[in-house]
Short mmCIF file of C-alpha atoms in Angstrom, two decimals:
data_model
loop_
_atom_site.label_atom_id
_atom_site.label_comp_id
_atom_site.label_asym_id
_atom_site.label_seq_id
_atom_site.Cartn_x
_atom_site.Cartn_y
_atom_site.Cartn_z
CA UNK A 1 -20.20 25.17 21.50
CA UNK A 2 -20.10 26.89 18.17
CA UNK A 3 -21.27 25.47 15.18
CA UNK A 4 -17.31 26.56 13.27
CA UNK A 5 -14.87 23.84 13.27
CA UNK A 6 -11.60 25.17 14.68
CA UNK A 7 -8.91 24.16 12.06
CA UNK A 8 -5.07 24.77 11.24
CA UNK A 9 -3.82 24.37 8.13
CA UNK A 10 -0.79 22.19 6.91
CA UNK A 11 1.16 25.23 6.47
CA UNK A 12 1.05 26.26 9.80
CA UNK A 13 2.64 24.63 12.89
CA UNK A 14 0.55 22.36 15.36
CA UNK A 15 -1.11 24.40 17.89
CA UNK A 16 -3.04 22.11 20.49
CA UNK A 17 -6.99 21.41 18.75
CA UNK A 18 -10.05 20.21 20.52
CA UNK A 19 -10.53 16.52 19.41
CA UNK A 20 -13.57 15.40 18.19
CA UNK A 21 -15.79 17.94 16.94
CA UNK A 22 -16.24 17.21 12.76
CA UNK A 23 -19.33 16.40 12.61
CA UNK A 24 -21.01 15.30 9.50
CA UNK A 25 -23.83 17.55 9.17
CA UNK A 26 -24.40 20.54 7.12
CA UNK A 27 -24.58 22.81 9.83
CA UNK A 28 -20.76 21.94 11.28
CA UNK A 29 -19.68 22.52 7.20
CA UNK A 30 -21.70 26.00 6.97
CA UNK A 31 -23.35 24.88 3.65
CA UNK A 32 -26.78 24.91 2.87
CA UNK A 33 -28.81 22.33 4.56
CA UNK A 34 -29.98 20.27 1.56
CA UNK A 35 -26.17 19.88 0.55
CA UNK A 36 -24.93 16.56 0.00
CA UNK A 37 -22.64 15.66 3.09
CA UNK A 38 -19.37 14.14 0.74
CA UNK A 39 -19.49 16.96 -1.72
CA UNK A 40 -19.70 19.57 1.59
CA UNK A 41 -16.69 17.49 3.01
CA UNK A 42 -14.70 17.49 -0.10
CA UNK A 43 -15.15 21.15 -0.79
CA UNK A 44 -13.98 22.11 2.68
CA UNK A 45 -11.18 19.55 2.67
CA UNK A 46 -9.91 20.15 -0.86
CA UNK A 47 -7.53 22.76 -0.23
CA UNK A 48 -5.84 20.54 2.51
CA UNK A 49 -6.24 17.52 0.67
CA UNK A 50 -4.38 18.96 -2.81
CA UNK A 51 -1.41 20.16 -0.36
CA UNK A 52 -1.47 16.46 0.85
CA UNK A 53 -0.84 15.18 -2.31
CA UNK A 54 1.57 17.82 -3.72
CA UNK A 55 4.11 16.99 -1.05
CA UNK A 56 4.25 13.88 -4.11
CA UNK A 57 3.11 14.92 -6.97
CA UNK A 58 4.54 18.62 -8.58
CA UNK A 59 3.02 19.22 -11.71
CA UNK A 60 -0.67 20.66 -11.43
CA UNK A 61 -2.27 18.80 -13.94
CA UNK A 62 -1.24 15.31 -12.33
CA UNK A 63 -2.18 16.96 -8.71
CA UNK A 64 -5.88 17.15 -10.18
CA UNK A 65 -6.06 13.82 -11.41
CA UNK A 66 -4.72 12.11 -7.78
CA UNK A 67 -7.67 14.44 -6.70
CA UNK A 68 -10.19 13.40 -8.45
CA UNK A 69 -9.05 9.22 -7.59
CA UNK A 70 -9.39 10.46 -3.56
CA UNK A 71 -13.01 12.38 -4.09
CA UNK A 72 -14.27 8.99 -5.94
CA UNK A 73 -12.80 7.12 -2.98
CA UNK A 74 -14.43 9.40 -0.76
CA UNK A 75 -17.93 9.07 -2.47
CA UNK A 76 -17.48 5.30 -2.41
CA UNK A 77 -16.22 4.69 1.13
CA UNK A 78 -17.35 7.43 3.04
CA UNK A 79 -20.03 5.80 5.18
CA UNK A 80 -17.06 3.20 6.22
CA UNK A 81 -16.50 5.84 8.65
CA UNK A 82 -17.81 4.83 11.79
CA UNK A 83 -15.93 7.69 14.33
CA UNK A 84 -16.52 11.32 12.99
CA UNK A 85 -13.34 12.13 14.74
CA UNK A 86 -11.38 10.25 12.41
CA UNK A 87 -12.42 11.17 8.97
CA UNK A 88 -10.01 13.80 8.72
CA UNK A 89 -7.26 11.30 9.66
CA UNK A 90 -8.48 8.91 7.09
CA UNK A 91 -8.50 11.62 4.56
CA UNK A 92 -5.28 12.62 5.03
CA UNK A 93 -4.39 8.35 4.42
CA UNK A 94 -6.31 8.50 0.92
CA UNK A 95 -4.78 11.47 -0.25
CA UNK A 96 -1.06 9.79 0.65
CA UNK A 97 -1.81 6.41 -0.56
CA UNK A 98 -3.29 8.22 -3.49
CA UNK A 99 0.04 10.41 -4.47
CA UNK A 100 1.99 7.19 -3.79
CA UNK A 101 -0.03 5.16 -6.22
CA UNK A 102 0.46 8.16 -8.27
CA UNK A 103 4.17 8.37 -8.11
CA UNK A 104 4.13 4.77 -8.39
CA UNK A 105 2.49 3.99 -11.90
CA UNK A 106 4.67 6.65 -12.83
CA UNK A 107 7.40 5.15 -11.96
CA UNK A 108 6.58 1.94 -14.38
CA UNK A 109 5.52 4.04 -17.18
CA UNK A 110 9.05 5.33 -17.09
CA UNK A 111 11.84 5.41 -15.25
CA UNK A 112 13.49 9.00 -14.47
CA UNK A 113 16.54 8.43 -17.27
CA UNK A 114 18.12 10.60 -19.44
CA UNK A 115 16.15 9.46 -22.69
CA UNK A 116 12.73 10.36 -20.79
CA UNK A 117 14.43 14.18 -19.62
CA UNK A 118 12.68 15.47 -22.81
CA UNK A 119 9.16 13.40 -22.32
CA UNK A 120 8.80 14.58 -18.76
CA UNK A 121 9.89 18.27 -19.91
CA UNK A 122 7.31 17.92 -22.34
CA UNK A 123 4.35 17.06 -20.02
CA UNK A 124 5.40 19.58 -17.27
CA UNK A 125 6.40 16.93 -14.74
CA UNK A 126 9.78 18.71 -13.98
CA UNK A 127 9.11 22.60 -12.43
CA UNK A 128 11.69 24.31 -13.35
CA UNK A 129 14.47 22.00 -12.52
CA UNK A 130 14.49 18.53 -11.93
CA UNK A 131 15.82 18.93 -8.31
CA UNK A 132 11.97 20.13 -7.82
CA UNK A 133 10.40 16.43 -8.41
CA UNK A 134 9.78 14.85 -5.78
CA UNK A 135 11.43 11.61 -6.51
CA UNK A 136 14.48 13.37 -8.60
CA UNK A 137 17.62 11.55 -9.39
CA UNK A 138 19.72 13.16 -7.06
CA UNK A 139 17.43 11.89 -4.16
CA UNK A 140 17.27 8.43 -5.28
CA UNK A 141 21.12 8.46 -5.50
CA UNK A 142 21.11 9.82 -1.88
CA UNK A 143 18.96 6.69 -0.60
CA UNK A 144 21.00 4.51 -2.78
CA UNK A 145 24.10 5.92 -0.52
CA UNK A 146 21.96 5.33 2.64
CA UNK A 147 21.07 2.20 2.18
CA UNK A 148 24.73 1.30 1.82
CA UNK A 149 25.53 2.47 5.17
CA UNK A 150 23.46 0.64 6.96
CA UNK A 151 23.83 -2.69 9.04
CA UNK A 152 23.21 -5.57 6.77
CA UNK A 153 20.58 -7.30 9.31
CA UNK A 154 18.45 -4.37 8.84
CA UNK A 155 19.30 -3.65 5.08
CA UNK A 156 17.79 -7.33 3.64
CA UNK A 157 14.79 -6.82 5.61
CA UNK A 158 14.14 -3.24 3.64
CA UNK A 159 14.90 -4.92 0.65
CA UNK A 160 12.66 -7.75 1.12
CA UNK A 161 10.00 -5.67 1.96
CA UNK A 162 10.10 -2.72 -0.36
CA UNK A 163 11.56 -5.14 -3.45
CA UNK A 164 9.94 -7.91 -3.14
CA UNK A 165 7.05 -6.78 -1.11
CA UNK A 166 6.82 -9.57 1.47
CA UNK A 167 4.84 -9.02 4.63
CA UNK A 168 6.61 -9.41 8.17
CA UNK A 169 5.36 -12.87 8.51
CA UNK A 170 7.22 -13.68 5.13
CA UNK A 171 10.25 -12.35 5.73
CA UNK A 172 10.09 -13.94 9.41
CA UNK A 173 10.15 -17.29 7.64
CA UNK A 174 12.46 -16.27 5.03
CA UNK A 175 15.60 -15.02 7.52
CA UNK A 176 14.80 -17.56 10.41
CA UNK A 177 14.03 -15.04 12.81
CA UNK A 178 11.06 -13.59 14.64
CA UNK A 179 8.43 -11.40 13.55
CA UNK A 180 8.98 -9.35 16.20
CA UNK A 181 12.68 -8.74 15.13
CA UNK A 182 11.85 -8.20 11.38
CA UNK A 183 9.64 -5.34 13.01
CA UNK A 184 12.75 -4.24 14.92
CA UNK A 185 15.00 -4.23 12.35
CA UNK A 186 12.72 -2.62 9.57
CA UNK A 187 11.35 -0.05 12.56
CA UNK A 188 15.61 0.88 13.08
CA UNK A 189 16.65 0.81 9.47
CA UNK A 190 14.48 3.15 8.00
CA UNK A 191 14.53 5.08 10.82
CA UNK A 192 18.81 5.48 10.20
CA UNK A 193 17.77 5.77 6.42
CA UNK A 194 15.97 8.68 6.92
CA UNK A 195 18.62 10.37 9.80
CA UNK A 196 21.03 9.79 7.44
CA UNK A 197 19.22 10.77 3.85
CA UNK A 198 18.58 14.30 5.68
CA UNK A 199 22.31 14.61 6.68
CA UNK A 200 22.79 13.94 2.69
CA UNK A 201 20.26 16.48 1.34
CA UNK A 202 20.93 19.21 3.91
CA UNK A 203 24.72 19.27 2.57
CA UNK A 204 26.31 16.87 4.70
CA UNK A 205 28.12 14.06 2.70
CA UNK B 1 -19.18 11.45 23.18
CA UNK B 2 -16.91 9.54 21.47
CA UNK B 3 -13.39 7.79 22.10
CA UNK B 4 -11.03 9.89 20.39
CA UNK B 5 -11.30 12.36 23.55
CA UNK B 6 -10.70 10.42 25.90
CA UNK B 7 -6.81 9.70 24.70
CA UNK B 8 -4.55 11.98 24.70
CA UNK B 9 -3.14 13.65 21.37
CA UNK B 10 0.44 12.06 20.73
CA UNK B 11 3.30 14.90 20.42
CA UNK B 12 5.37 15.21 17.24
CA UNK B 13 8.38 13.26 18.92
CA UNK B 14 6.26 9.95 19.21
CA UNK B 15 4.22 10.01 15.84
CA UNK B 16 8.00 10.25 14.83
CA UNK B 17 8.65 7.13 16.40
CA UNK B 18 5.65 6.18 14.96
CA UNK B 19 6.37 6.68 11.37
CA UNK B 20 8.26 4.25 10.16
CA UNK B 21 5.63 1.81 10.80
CA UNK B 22 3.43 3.91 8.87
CA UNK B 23 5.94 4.21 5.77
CA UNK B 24 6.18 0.26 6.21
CA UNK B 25 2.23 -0.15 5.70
CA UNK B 26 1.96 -2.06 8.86
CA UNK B 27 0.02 1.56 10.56
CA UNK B 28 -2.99 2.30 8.85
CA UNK B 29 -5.58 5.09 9.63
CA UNK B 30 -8.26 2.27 11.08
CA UNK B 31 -5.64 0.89 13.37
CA UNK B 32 -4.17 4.39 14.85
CA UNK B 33 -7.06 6.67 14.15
CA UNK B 34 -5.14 9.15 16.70
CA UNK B 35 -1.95 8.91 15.19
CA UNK B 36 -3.35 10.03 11.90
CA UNK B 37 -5.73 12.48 13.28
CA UNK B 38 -2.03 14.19 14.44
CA UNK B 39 -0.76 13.72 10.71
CA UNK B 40 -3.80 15.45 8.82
CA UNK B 41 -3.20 18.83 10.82
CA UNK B 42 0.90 18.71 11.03
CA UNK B 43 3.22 20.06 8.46
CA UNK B 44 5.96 18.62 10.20
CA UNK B 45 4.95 15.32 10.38
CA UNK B 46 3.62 15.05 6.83
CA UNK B 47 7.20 16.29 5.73
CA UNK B 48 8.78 13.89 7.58
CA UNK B 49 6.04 10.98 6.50
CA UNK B 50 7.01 12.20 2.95
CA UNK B 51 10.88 11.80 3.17
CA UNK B 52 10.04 8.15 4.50
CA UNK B 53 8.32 7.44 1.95
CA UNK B 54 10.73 9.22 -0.66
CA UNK B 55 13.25 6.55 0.78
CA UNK B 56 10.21 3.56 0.20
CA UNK B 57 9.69 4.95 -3.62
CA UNK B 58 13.68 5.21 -4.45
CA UNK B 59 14.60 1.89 -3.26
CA UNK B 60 11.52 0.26 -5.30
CA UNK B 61 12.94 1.84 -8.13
CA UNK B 62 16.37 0.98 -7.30
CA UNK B 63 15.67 -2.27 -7.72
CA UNK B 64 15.06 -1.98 -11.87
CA UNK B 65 18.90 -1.79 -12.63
CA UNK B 66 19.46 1.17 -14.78
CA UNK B 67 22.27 1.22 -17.27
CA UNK B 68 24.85 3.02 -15.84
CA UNK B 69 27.85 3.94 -18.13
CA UNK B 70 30.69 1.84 -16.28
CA UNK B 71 34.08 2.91 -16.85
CA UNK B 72 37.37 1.14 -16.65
CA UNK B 73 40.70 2.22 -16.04
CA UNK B 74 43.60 0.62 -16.97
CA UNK B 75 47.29 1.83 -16.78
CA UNK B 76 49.85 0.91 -19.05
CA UNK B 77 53.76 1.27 -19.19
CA UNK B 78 54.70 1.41 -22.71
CA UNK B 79 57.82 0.99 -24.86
CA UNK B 80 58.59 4.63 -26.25
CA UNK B 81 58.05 3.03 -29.77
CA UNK B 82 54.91 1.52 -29.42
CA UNK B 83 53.44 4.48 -27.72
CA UNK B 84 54.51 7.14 -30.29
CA UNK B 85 53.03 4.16 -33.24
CA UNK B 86 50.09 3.78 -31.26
CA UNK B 87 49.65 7.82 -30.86
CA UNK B 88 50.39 8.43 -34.23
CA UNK B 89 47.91 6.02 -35.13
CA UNK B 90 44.93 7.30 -33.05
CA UNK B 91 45.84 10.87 -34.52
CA UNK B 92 45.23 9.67 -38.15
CA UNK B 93 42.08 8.67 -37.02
CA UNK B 94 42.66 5.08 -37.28
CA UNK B 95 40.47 4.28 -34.09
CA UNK B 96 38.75 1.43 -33.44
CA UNK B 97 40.33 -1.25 -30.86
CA UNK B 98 43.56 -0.21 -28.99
CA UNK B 99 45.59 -2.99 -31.21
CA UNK B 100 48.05 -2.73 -28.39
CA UNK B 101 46.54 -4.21 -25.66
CA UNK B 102 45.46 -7.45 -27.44
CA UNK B 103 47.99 -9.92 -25.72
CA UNK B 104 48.23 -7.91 -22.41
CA UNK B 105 47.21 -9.42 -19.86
CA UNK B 106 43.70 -8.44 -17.89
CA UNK B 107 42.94 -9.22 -14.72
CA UNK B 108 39.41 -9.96 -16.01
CA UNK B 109 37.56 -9.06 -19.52
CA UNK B 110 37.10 -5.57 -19.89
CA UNK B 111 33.01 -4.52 -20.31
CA UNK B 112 32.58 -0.66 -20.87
CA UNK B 113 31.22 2.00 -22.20
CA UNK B 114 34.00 4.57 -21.92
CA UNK B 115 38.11 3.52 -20.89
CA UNK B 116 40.15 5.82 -19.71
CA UNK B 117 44.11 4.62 -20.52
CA UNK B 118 46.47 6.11 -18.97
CA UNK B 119 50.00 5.87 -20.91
CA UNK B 120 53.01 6.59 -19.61
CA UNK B 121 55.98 6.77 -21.80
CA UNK B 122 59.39 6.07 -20.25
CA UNK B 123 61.91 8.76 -20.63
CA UNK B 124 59.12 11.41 -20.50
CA UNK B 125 60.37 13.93 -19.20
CA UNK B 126 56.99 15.23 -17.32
CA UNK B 127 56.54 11.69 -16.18
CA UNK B 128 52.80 12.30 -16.37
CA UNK B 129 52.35 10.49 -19.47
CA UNK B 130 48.71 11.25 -21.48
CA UNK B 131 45.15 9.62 -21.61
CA UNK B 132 43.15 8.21 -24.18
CA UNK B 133 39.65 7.93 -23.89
CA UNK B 134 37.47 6.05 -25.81
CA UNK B 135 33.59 7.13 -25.44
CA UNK B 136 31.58 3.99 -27.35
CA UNK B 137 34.17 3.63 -30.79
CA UNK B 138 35.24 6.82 -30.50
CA UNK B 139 39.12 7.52 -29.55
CA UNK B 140 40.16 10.77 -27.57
CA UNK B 141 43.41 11.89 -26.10
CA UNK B 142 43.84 14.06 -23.90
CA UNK B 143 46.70 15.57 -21.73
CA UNK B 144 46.81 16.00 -18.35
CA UNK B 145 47.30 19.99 -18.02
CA UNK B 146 43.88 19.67 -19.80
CA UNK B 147 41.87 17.25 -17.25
CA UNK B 148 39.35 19.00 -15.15
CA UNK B 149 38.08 17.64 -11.91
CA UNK B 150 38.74 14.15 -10.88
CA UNK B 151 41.82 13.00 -12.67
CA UNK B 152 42.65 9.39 -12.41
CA UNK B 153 45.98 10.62 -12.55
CA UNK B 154 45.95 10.69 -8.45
CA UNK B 155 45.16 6.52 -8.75
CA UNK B 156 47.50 5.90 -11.37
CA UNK B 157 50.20 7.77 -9.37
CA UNK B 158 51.57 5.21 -7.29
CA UNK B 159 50.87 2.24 -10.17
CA UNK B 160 53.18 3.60 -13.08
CA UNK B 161 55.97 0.62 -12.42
CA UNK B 162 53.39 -2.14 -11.52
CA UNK B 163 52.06 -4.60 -14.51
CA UNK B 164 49.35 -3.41 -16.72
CA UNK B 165 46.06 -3.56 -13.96
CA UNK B 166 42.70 -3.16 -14.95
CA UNK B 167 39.89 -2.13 -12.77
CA UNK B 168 36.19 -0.71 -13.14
CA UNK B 169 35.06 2.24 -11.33
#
């Protein structure tokens, strides 16, 4: 068994990988011995961790800050690891829940309205059009249409849970119904949300 | 040596099934170490993790209602006279409230930022009649040759005879 790690990028398409074989040492990484083992992982992960979070977040100088947050997580929680075979896994989780915490205090600071067109030009959050964020107007317009075609049953369980964030248990209580069937319904609705948000975006109306 | 190879590696078409639980929080990394072990090394996957969680983001923000100009549209049959006076009047720039429509009857009280009006003038030859638009407290009219796109002439069409009706878009 070699000491390289077989790897595919993001960019590339699946191809079948043998499981199991990061291990945390400095040999696996290819780094000098005395290395630190979190700041080995993080340099050989970076590049697939900053194309993690800029499926989220465009604008480079926000991409390195949601970095940084995920390499002090790292440091911190690292050892919480028990299974080797999962750390890249549980990367991949802090660099989404990162970007989405990201996106998310954003989102308070300001919302995406005309008046704040000129702020957000200003600090580079745009590209080149707005189109290119990743939560643009047109997008959230597209949901907004989604979520209007769908079955009501499975629409006020989305809304409880992504408005009001109640867990399944809550909403259970709230509708009169099963857990099970809020998982049903919230499993099926965004599941139709998302068939029909890429009919919208790919030109379909 | 350890669990993870002992289970087989799920295809794209079940972490797809998958997802949605993901997007809902109630699959984390810990619970479906597999699962996510698939997600770190496929684009396809990620991209269509990212979409469902576009849809998460934009109905959170949804929920803060934005102000969205809201526009009314109300058709009127005039008396020749009064239309003319009232024309005349907008065209010396007296602006301001359409002193017309005080006294006509709404179906409920009008709230908007812009109103489209669509006047028709009996004995008009073109029968088309001519809009006034008022953006905020400012008064426009415009004619229908000159309307691009949507016109709510099409609506109005078939409501020219029927009593003054006010709606919102």
């Amino acid at each position: 068994m070699s000491g390289e790690h077989p790897e595919s990028s993001p960019g590339e398409p699946a191809s079948p990988q043998p499981m199991a074989t990061a291990a945390l040492s400095a040999e696996a990484f290819a780094v000098a011995p005395s290395a630190d083992p979190v700041t080995a992982l993080l340099a050989r992960e970076e590049v697939v961790l900053r194309r993690v979070i800029q499926r989220y977040v465009r604008d480079a100088a926000s991409v390195d800050d949601v970095f940084q947050e995920v390499s002090l997580k790292v440091m911190r929680r690292l050892d919480s690891v028990r299974d080797h075979a999962a750390v890249r896994g549980w990367l991949f989780q802090l660099a989404r829940n990162a970007a989405l915490d990201h996106l998310r205090r954003e989102d308070r600071r300001s919302a995406l309205s005309q008046e704040n067109l000129a702020e957000h030009r200003a600090r580079g959050d745009l590209g080149r059009n707005p189109s290119e964020q990743f939560l643009s107007a047109e997008r959230i317009a597209a949901v907004r249409k989604a979520l209007t075609q769908l079955p009501e049953s499975q629409r006020e369980v989305i809304r409880l849970r992504v408005e009001e964030d109640l867990d399944h248990e809550q909403i259970a209580k709230r509708l009169g119904i099963s857990r099970q069937a809020v998982e049903v319904r919230l499993c099926r609705g965004r599941a139709s949300l998302k068939e029909q948000l890429d009919h919208i975006l790919s030109g379909g109306l | 040596m350890n669990d993870a190879s002992s289970r087989t590696e799920p295809t794209c078409a079940e972490v797809e099934q998958l997802l949605p639980l993901v997007a809902d929080g109630a699959l984390d990394a810990e619970a479906d170490p597999v699962l996510f072990a698939h997600l770190a090394q496929c684009a396809e996957c990620q991209e269509a993790l990212a979409r469902h969680d576009l849809i998460t983001l934009a109905i959170g923000q949804g929920a803060a209602t934005s102000a969205a100009p809201r526009l009314a549209v109300i058709h009127y049959r005039l008396p020749r006279m009064v239309a003319w006076a009232s024309a005349a009047a907008l065209m010396l720039g007296l602006g301001g409230t359409a002193w017309w429509m005080r006294g006509a009857p709404q179906t409920e009280p009008l709230v908007a930022d812009r109103e489209i009006i669509h006047v028709t003038v009996p004995g008009d030859a073109t029968g088309n009649g001519y809009y006034l638009i008022r953006d905020g407290d400012r008064w426009q009219r415009v004619d229908p040759g000159r309307l691009d796109g949507d016109r709510p002439a099409e609506a109005s069409a078939t409501r020219r005879d029927s009593a003054p009706v006010g709606y919102r878009y």
